PDB file of C-alpha atoms and ligand atoms in Angstrom:
ATOM      1  CA  MET A  28      -3.939  11.302 -15.193  1.00 87.00           C
ATOM      2  CA  ILE A  29      -4.088   8.290 -12.178  1.00 94.00           C
ATOM      3  CA  THR A  30      -0.475   8.517 -11.585  1.00 97.00           C
ATOM      4  CA  GLU A  31      -0.882  12.584 -10.148  1.00 97.00           C
ATOM      5  CA  PRO A  32       0.030  11.925  -6.419  1.00 98.00           C
ATOM      6  CA  PRO A  33      -2.554  13.731  -3.874  1.00 98.00           C
ATOM      7  CA  ARG A  34      -1.234  16.125  -1.478  1.00 98.00           C
ATOM      8  CA  VAL A  35      -0.239  15.453   2.233  1.00 98.00           C
ATOM      9  CA  GLU A  36       1.448  18.269   4.008  1.00 98.00           C
ATOM     10  CA  GLY A  37       5.042  17.836   4.363  1.00 98.00           C
ATOM     11  CA  PHE A  38       5.516  14.926   2.300  1.00 98.00           C
ATOM     12  CA  GLU A  39       5.891  14.469  -1.152  1.00 98.00           C
ATOM     13  CA  LEU A  40       4.285  11.600  -2.883  1.00 98.00           C
ATOM     14  CA  GLN A  41       5.237  10.455  -6.651  1.00 98.00           C
ATOM     15  CA  ALA A  42       4.539   7.546  -8.671  1.00 98.00           C
ATOM     16  CA  LEU A  43       7.493   4.788  -8.926  1.00 97.00           C
ATOM     17  CA  SER A  44       9.589   5.073 -11.333  1.00 95.00           C
ATOM     18  CA  GLU A  45      12.354   2.609 -12.495  1.00 97.00           C
ATOM     19  CA  ALA A  46      15.286   5.917 -10.661  1.00 96.00           C
ATOM     20  CA  ASP A  47      13.712   4.394  -7.628  1.00 97.00           C
ATOM     21  CA  ALA A  48      14.773   0.796  -7.813  1.00 98.00           C
ATOM     22  CA  PRO A  49      18.184   1.281  -5.399  1.00 98.00           C
ATOM     23  CA  ASP A  50      15.542   2.983  -2.622  1.00 97.00           C
ATOM     24  CA  LEU A  51      12.947   0.325  -3.086  1.00 98.00           C
ATOM     25  CA  LEU A  52      15.524  -2.219  -2.845  1.00 98.00           C
ATOM     26  CA  ALA A  53      16.428  -0.833   0.216  1.00 98.00           C
ATOM     27  CA  LEU A  54      12.504  -0.377   1.703  1.00 98.00           C
ATOM     28  CA  PHE A  55      12.169  -3.974   0.677  1.00 98.00           C
ATOM     29  CA  SER A  56      15.081  -5.558   1.573  1.00 98.00           C
ATOM     30  CA  ASP A  57      13.993  -5.709   5.084  1.00 98.00           C
ATOM     31  CA  PRO A  58      12.317  -8.685   6.435  1.00 98.00           C
ATOM     32  CA  GLU A  59      10.106  -6.730   8.815  1.00 98.00           C
ATOM     33  CA  VAL A  60       8.492  -4.736   6.569  1.00 98.00           C
ATOM     34  CA  CYS A  61       8.347  -7.683   4.075  1.00 98.00           C
ATOM     35  CA  ALA A  62       7.005 -10.140   7.041  1.00 98.00           C
ATOM     36  CA  PHE A  63       3.566 -10.124   6.297  1.00 98.00           C
ATOM     37  CA  MET A  64       3.814  -9.283   2.202  1.00 97.00           C
ATOM     38  CA  ASP A  65       3.579 -11.650  -0.312  1.00 95.00           C
ATOM     39  CA  ILE A  66       7.292 -11.253  -1.004  1.00 95.00           C
ATOM     40  CA  GLU A  67      10.604 -12.574  -0.153  1.00 95.00           C
ATOM     41  CA  PRO A  68      13.140  -9.855   1.410  1.00 97.00           C
ATOM     42  CA  LEU A  69      14.540  -8.245  -2.122  1.00 98.00           C
ATOM     43  CA  VAL A  70      18.191  -9.139  -2.572  1.00 98.00           C
ATOM     44  CA  VAL A  71      19.159  -7.470  -6.072  1.00 98.00           C
ATOM     45  CA  GLU A  72      17.833  -4.448  -7.574  1.00 98.00           C
ATOM     46  CA  ALA A  73      16.485  -6.436 -10.553  1.00 98.00           C
ATOM     47  CA  GLU A  74      13.808  -7.469  -8.263  1.00 98.00           C
ATOM     48  CA  ALA A  75      12.715  -3.853  -7.264  1.00 98.00           C
ATOM     49  CA  LEU A  76      12.492  -2.765 -11.023  1.00 98.00           C
ATOM     50  CA  ASP A  77      10.199  -6.066 -11.471  1.00 98.00           C
ATOM     51  CA  ILE A  78       7.845  -4.009  -9.234  1.00 97.00           C
ATOM     52  CA  ILE A  79       8.562  -0.941 -10.167  1.00 98.00           C
ATOM     53  CA  ASP A  80       7.610  -2.177 -13.427  1.00 98.00           C
ATOM     54  CA  TRP A  81       4.199  -3.687 -13.003  1.00 97.00           C
ATOM     55  CA  ALA A  82       3.420  -0.711 -10.694  1.00 97.00           C
ATOM     56  CA  GLU A  83       3.793   1.405 -14.142  1.00 97.00           C
ATOM     57  CA  ALA A  84       1.792  -1.164 -15.855  1.00 97.00           C
ATOM     58  CA  GLN A  85      -0.739  -1.163 -13.728  1.00 96.00           C
ATOM     59  CA  ALA A  86      -1.146   2.623 -13.889  1.00 97.00           C
ATOM     60  CA  ALA A  87      -0.598   2.979 -17.601  1.00 97.00           C
ATOM     61  CA  GLN A  88      -3.721  -0.042 -18.027  1.00 96.00           C
ATOM     62  CA  GLY A  89      -5.584   2.844 -15.586  1.00 95.00           C
ATOM     63  CA  LEU A  90      -5.452  -0.442 -13.197  1.00 97.00           C
ATOM     64  CA  GLY A  91      -3.724   0.661 -10.063  1.00 98.00           C
ATOM     65  CA  VAL A  92      -0.829   3.283  -8.740  1.00 98.00           C
ATOM     66  CA  ARG A  93       2.024   3.187  -6.538  1.00 98.00           C
ATOM     67  CA  TRP A  94       3.450   6.227  -5.109  1.00 98.00           C
ATOM     68  CA  GLY A  95       6.621   6.583  -3.596  1.00 98.00           C
ATOM     69  CA  ILE A  96       6.638   8.455   0.175  1.00 98.00           C
ATOM     70  CA  ARG A  97       9.235  10.825   1.195  1.00 98.00           C
ATOM     71  CA  ARG A  98       9.336  13.629   3.575  1.00 98.00           C
ATOM     72  CA  ALA A  99       9.566  17.248   2.146  1.00 98.00           C
ATOM     73  CA  GLY A 100      12.495  17.746   1.010  1.00 97.00           C
ATOM     74  CA  GLU A 101      14.386  14.782   1.688  1.00 97.00           C
ATOM     75  CA  ALA A 102      15.632  12.261  -1.059  1.00 96.00           C
ATOM     76  CA  ARG A 103      15.110   9.307   1.220  1.00 96.00           C
ATOM     77  CA  LEU A 104      12.323   6.600  -0.057  1.00 98.00           C
ATOM     78  CA  ILE A 105      10.638   5.913   3.560  1.00 98.00           C
ATOM     79  CA  GLY A 106       7.317   4.138   2.303  1.00 98.00           C
ATOM     80  CA  THR A 107       4.958   3.516  -1.092  1.00 98.00           C
ATOM     81  CA  VAL A 108       1.276   4.059  -1.003  1.00 98.00           C
ATOM     82  CA  GLY A 109      -1.260   3.355  -3.402  1.00 98.00           C
ATOM     83  CA  PHE A 110      -3.850   0.981  -5.256  1.00 98.00           C
ATOM     84  CA  ASN A 111      -3.229  -2.219  -6.006  1.00 97.00           C
ATOM     85  CA  ARG A 112      -6.285  -2.422  -8.376  1.00 97.00           C
ATOM     86  CA  ILE A 113      -8.456  -0.157  -9.554  1.00 98.00           C
ATOM     87  CA  GLU A 114     -12.246  -1.425 -10.985  1.00 97.00           C
ATOM     88  CA  ARG A 115     -14.264   1.062 -12.700  1.00 95.00           C
ATOM     89  CA  GLY A 116     -16.235  -1.571 -15.021  1.00 93.00           C
ATOM     90  CA  ARG A 117     -18.492  -4.141 -13.131  1.00 95.00           C
ATOM     91  CA  GLY A 118     -18.194  -2.328  -9.642  1.00 97.00           C
ATOM     92  CA  ARG A 119     -16.538   0.811  -8.269  1.00 98.00           C
ATOM     93  CA  TRP A 120     -13.716  -0.009  -5.698  1.00 98.00           C
ATOM     94  CA  GLY A 121     -10.227  -0.211  -5.466  1.00 98.00           C
ATOM     95  CA  GLU A 122      -7.631  -1.933  -2.962  1.00 98.00           C
ATOM     96  CA  ILE A 123      -5.519   0.379  -1.229  1.00 98.00           C
ATOM     97  CA  ALA A 124      -1.791  -1.029  -0.332  1.00 98.00           C
ATOM     98  CA  TYR A 125       1.048   0.613   2.043  1.00 98.00           C
ATOM     99  CA  ASP A 126       4.034  -0.032   4.012  1.00 98.00           C
ATOM    100  CA  LEU A 127       6.769   2.216   5.848  1.00 98.00           C
ATOM    101  CA  ALA A 128      10.758   1.608   6.470  1.00 98.00           C
ATOM    102  CA  ARG A 129      10.842  -0.311   9.429  1.00 98.00           C
ATOM    103  CA  ASP A 130      12.502   3.225  11.119  1.00 98.00           C
ATOM    104  CA  GLN A 131       9.396   5.110  10.264  1.00 98.00           C
ATOM    105  CA  TRP A 132       6.606   3.021  12.241  1.00 98.00           C
ATOM    106  CA  GLY A 133       5.192   4.433  15.042  1.00 98.00           C
ATOM    107  CA  ARG A 134       5.059   7.838  14.133  1.00 98.00           C
ATOM    108  CA  GLY A 135       1.630   8.766  12.902  1.00 98.00           C
ATOM    109  CA  ILE A 136       3.093   8.810   9.241  1.00 98.00           C
ATOM    110  CA  MET A 137       1.124   6.374   7.137  1.00 98.00           C
ATOM    111  CA  SER A 138      -2.737   7.837   9.280  1.00 98.00           C
ATOM    112  CA  ALA A 139      -1.397  11.357   8.321  1.00 98.00           C
ATOM    113  CA  ILE A 140      -1.054   9.661   4.338  1.00 98.00           C
ATOM    114  CA  LEU A 141      -4.059   7.724   3.902  1.00 98.00           C
ATOM    115  CA  PRO A 142      -7.023  10.399   4.257  1.00 98.00           C
ATOM    116  CA  ALA A 143      -5.862  11.854   1.161  1.00 98.00           C
ATOM    117  CA  VAL A 144      -5.146   8.238  -0.454  1.00 98.00           C
ATOM    118  CA  ILE A 145      -8.602   7.845   0.552  1.00 98.00           C
ATOM    119  CA  SER A 146      -9.970  10.856  -0.691  1.00 98.00           C
ATOM    120  CA  ARG A 147      -8.407  10.310  -4.177  1.00 98.00           C
ATOM    121  CA  GLY A 148     -10.558   6.765  -4.334  1.00 98.00           C
ATOM    122  CA  PHE A 149     -13.683   8.140  -3.141  1.00 98.00           C
ATOM    123  CA  ASP A 150     -14.013  12.026  -4.204  1.00 98.00           C
ATOM    124  CA  ASP A 151     -11.967  12.043  -6.778  1.00 97.00           C
ATOM    125  CA  TRP A 152     -12.136   8.694  -8.914  1.00 97.00           C
ATOM    126  CA  GLY A 153     -15.604   8.290  -7.364  1.00 97.00           C
ATOM    127  CA  LEU A 154     -15.268   4.837  -6.058  1.00 98.00           C
ATOM    128  CA  ILE A 155     -18.131   3.469  -3.778  1.00 98.00           C
ATOM    129  CA  ARG A 156     -15.837   1.208  -1.700  1.00 98.00           C
ATOM    130  CA  LEU A 157     -11.855   0.701  -0.707  1.00 98.00           C
ATOM    131  CA  GLU A 158     -10.549  -2.701   0.547  1.00 98.00           C
ATOM    132  CA  ALA A 159      -7.324  -3.792   1.663  1.00 98.00           C
ATOM    133  CA  MET A 160      -6.105  -7.410   2.022  1.00 98.00           C
ATOM    134  CA  VAL A 161      -4.077  -7.764   5.470  1.00 98.00           C
ATOM    135  CA  THR A 162      -2.457 -10.808   5.971  1.00 98.00           C
ATOM    136  CA  ALA A 163      -3.744 -12.535   9.449  1.00 98.00           C
ATOM    137  CA  GLY A 164      -1.405 -11.712  12.289  1.00 98.00           C
ATOM    138  CA  ASN A 165      -0.731  -7.961  10.757  1.00 98.00           C
ATOM    139  CA  GLU A 166      -1.514  -6.063  14.097  1.00 98.00           C
ATOM    140  CA  ARG A 167      -0.095  -2.857  12.892  1.00 98.00           C
ATOM    141  CA  SER A 168      -2.170  -2.791   9.630  1.00 98.00           C
ATOM    142  CA  CYS A 169      -5.247  -3.540  10.894  1.00 98.00           C
ATOM    143  CA  ALA A 170      -4.885  -0.723  13.805  1.00 98.00           C
ATOM    144  CA  LEU A 171      -3.829   2.172  10.560  1.00 98.00           C
ATOM    145  CA  LEU A 172      -7.332   0.850   8.824  1.00 98.00           C
ATOM    146  CA  ALA A 173      -9.801   0.824  11.975  1.00 98.00           C
ATOM    147  CA  ARG A 174      -8.115   4.318  12.225  1.00 98.00           C
ATOM    148  CA  MET A 175      -8.741   4.830   8.888  1.00 98.00           C
ATOM    149  CA  GLY A 176     -12.743   3.675   9.571  1.00 98.00           C
ATOM    150  CA  PHE A 177     -12.392   0.259   7.579  1.00 98.00           C
ATOM    151  CA  ARG A 178     -14.142  -2.365   9.097  1.00 98.00           C
ATOM    152  CA  GLN A 179     -12.828  -5.989   8.852  1.00 98.00           C
ATOM    153  CA  GLU A 180     -15.638  -7.849   6.570  1.00 98.00           C
ATOM    154  CA  GLY A 181     -14.715 -11.276   6.874  1.00 98.00           C
ATOM    155  CA  VAL A 182     -11.724 -14.178   6.727  1.00 98.00           C
ATOM    156  CA  LEU A 183     -10.488 -15.542   3.142  1.00 98.00           C
ATOM    157  CA  ALA A 184      -8.703 -18.517   4.773  1.00 98.00           C
ATOM    158  CA  ARG A 185      -5.514 -19.456   3.669  1.00 98.00           C
ATOM    159  CA  ARG A 186      -6.190 -17.800   0.689  1.00 97.00           C
ATOM    160  CA  GLY A 187      -2.535 -17.063  -0.052  1.00 97.00           C
ATOM    161  CA  TYR A 188       0.328 -19.232  -0.169  1.00 97.00           C
ATOM    162  CA  TRP A 189       3.962 -17.892  -0.246  1.00 96.00           C
ATOM    163  CA  LYS A 190       6.906 -18.148   1.655  1.00 94.00           C
ATOM    164  CA  GLY A 191       6.242 -22.111   1.902  1.00 95.00           C
ATOM    165  CA  GLN A 192       2.950 -21.672   3.487  1.00 96.00           C
ATOM    166  CA  ALA A 193      -0.712 -20.991   3.768  1.00 97.00           C
ATOM    167  CA  TRP A 194      -1.788 -17.469   4.856  1.00 98.00           C
ATOM    168  CA  ASP A 195      -5.666 -16.595   5.951  1.00 98.00           C
ATOM    169  CA  GLN A 196      -6.047 -12.858   4.554  1.00 98.00           C
ATOM    170  CA  LEU A 197      -8.368 -10.364   6.586  1.00 98.00           C
ATOM    171  CA  VAL A 198     -10.757  -8.348   4.168  1.00 98.00           C
ATOM    172  CA  PHE A 199     -11.147  -4.840   5.052  1.00 98.00           C
ATOM    173  CA  ALA A 200     -13.586  -2.114   3.480  1.00 98.00           C
ATOM    174  CA  ARG A 201     -14.777   1.367   4.144  1.00 98.00           C
ATOM    175  CA  LEU A 202     -17.842   2.292   2.218  1.00 98.00           C
ATOM    176  CA  ALA A 203     -18.019   5.557   0.559  1.00 98.00           C
ATOM    177  CA  ASP A 204     -20.382   8.246   2.960  1.00 89.00           C
TER     178      ASP A 204
HETATM  179  C1  COA B 322       1.178  -1.045   8.143  1.00 86.90           C
HETATM  180  C2  COA B 322       2.544   0.179   8.499  1.00 86.90           C
HETATM  181  C3  COA B 322       2.653   1.061   7.447  1.00 86.90           C
HETATM  182  C4  COA B 322       1.821   0.851  10.072  1.00 86.90           C
HETATM  183  O1  COA B 322       2.767   1.684  10.303  1.00 86.90           O
HETATM  184  P1  COA B 322       2.317   2.310  11.846  1.00 86.90           P
HETATM  185  O2  COA B 322       3.517   3.414  12.080  1.00 86.90           O
HETATM  186  O3  COA B 322       2.036   1.102  12.805  1.00 86.90           O
HETATM  187  O4  COA B 322       1.249   3.508  11.362  1.00 86.90           O
HETATM  188  P2  COA B 322       1.368   4.932  11.482  1.00 86.90           P
HETATM  189  O5  COA B 322       1.543   5.544  10.454  1.00 86.90           O
HETATM  190  O6  COA B 322      -0.681   4.950  11.603  1.00 86.90           O
HETATM  191  O7  COA B 322       1.372   5.311  12.736  1.00 86.90           O
HETATM  192  C5  COA B 322       0.637   4.762  13.772  1.00 86.90           C
HETATM  193  C6  COA B 322       1.994   4.598  15.368  1.00 86.90           C
HETATM  194  O8  COA B 322       2.279   5.797  15.403  1.00 86.90           O
HETATM  195  C7  COA B 322       2.011   6.625  16.584  1.00 86.90           C
HETATM  196  N1  COA B 322       1.585   7.551  16.243  1.00 86.90           N
HETATM  197  C8  COA B 322       2.555   8.860  16.769  1.00 86.90           C
HETATM  198  N2  COA B 322       1.610  10.069  16.369  1.00 86.90           N
HETATM  199  C9  COA B 322       0.601   9.851  15.519  1.00 86.90           C
HETATM  200  C10 COA B 322      -0.172  10.436  15.292  1.00 86.90           C
HETATM  201  N3  COA B 322      -0.361  11.652  15.171  1.00 86.90           N
HETATM  202  N4  COA B 322      -0.906   9.848  14.506  1.00 86.90           N
HETATM  203  C11 COA B 322      -1.332   8.264  14.177  1.00 86.90           C
HETATM  204  N5  COA B 322      -0.548   8.093  15.096  1.00 86.90           N
HETATM  205  C12 COA B 322       0.534   8.221  15.658  1.00 86.90           C
HETATM  206  C13 COA B 322       0.689   5.966  16.859  1.00 86.90           C
HETATM  207  O9  COA B 322       0.562   5.516  18.470  1.00 86.90           O
HETATM  208  C14 COA B 322       1.006   4.324  16.160  1.00 86.90           C
HETATM  209  O10 COA B 322       2.179   3.714  17.401  1.00 86.90           O
HETATM  210  P3  COA B 322       1.873   2.304  18.089  1.00 86.90           P
HETATM  211  O11 COA B 322       1.118   1.664  17.324  1.00 86.90           O
HETATM  212  O12 COA B 322       3.305   2.407  18.195  1.00 86.90           O
HETATM  213  O13 COA B 322       0.932   3.058  19.044  1.00 86.90           O
HETATM  214  C15 COA B 322       3.700  -0.478   9.492  1.00 86.90           C
HETATM  215  O14 COA B 322       3.731  -0.731   9.854  1.00 86.90           O
HETATM  216  C16 COA B 322       4.660  -1.627   8.011  1.00 86.90           C
HETATM  217  O15 COA B 322       5.292  -0.585   6.929  1.00 86.90           O
HETATM  218  N6  COA B 322       4.548  -2.975   8.009  1.00 86.90           N
HETATM  219  C17 COA B 322       4.948  -3.412   7.009  1.00 86.90           C
HETATM  220  C18 COA B 322       4.397  -3.512   5.128  1.00 86.90           C
HETATM  221  C19 COA B 322       3.346  -3.394   5.440  1.00 86.90           C
HETATM  222  O16 COA B 322       2.705  -5.056   6.455  1.00 86.90           O
HETATM  223  N7  COA B 322       1.532  -3.244   4.688  1.00 86.90           N
HETATM  224  C20 COA B 322       0.702  -3.770   5.282  1.00 86.90           C
HETATM  225  C21 COA B 322       0.253  -4.523   3.893  1.00 86.90           C
HETATM  226  S1  COA B 322      -1.295  -4.855   4.121  1.00 86.90           S
END
């Protein structure tokens, strides 16, 4: 099952489901968390449900998966991580994505979790390339990817357009050993 969560000591990952909607609303209603994301800060739970529905549909088709992150034994959703896209037909690559609640930044949490996610892609699924698309200016995300062995391959100028403006997208990738 694509949704089978990677194991990370000290944390519990679980594929997002509709029960996570209130927690996801809390996470994505923070403008700082959404600053470089292609969504406006969420206002109502229905918007969180839409994201969860999308993630579940991706998983059902084997095209992606998003796991919620909790500290072991704690109820609060502190972030999410997963694959926005998994290509196993005319390619063998995946696009990772991740986020943490603002008060969880600066503690090494995503650096602790991503190795297991990366291993899922390379070792368990046989992918040969992992990508991340980062909005220009998202320095924390760039630093995280550099720590994880990703290299910036280029810039897709004005690739994104949301929140009333164009955004350059940085393409990061790590290849299988
Ligand atoms: C991208 C994001 C997850 C990065 O979070 P982060 O906390 O900077 O990343 P990490 O979890 O790897 O933690 C690294 C930080 O913890 C510190 N740290 C503490 N202990 C650490 C440890 N054991 N290992 C590594 N770093 C540690 C590092 O010094 C670093 O902090 P600093 O940059 O202030 O020096 C976060 O900024 C976020 O959720 N942003 C909003 C959503 C988003 O933009 N997602 C990305 C879309 S492409």
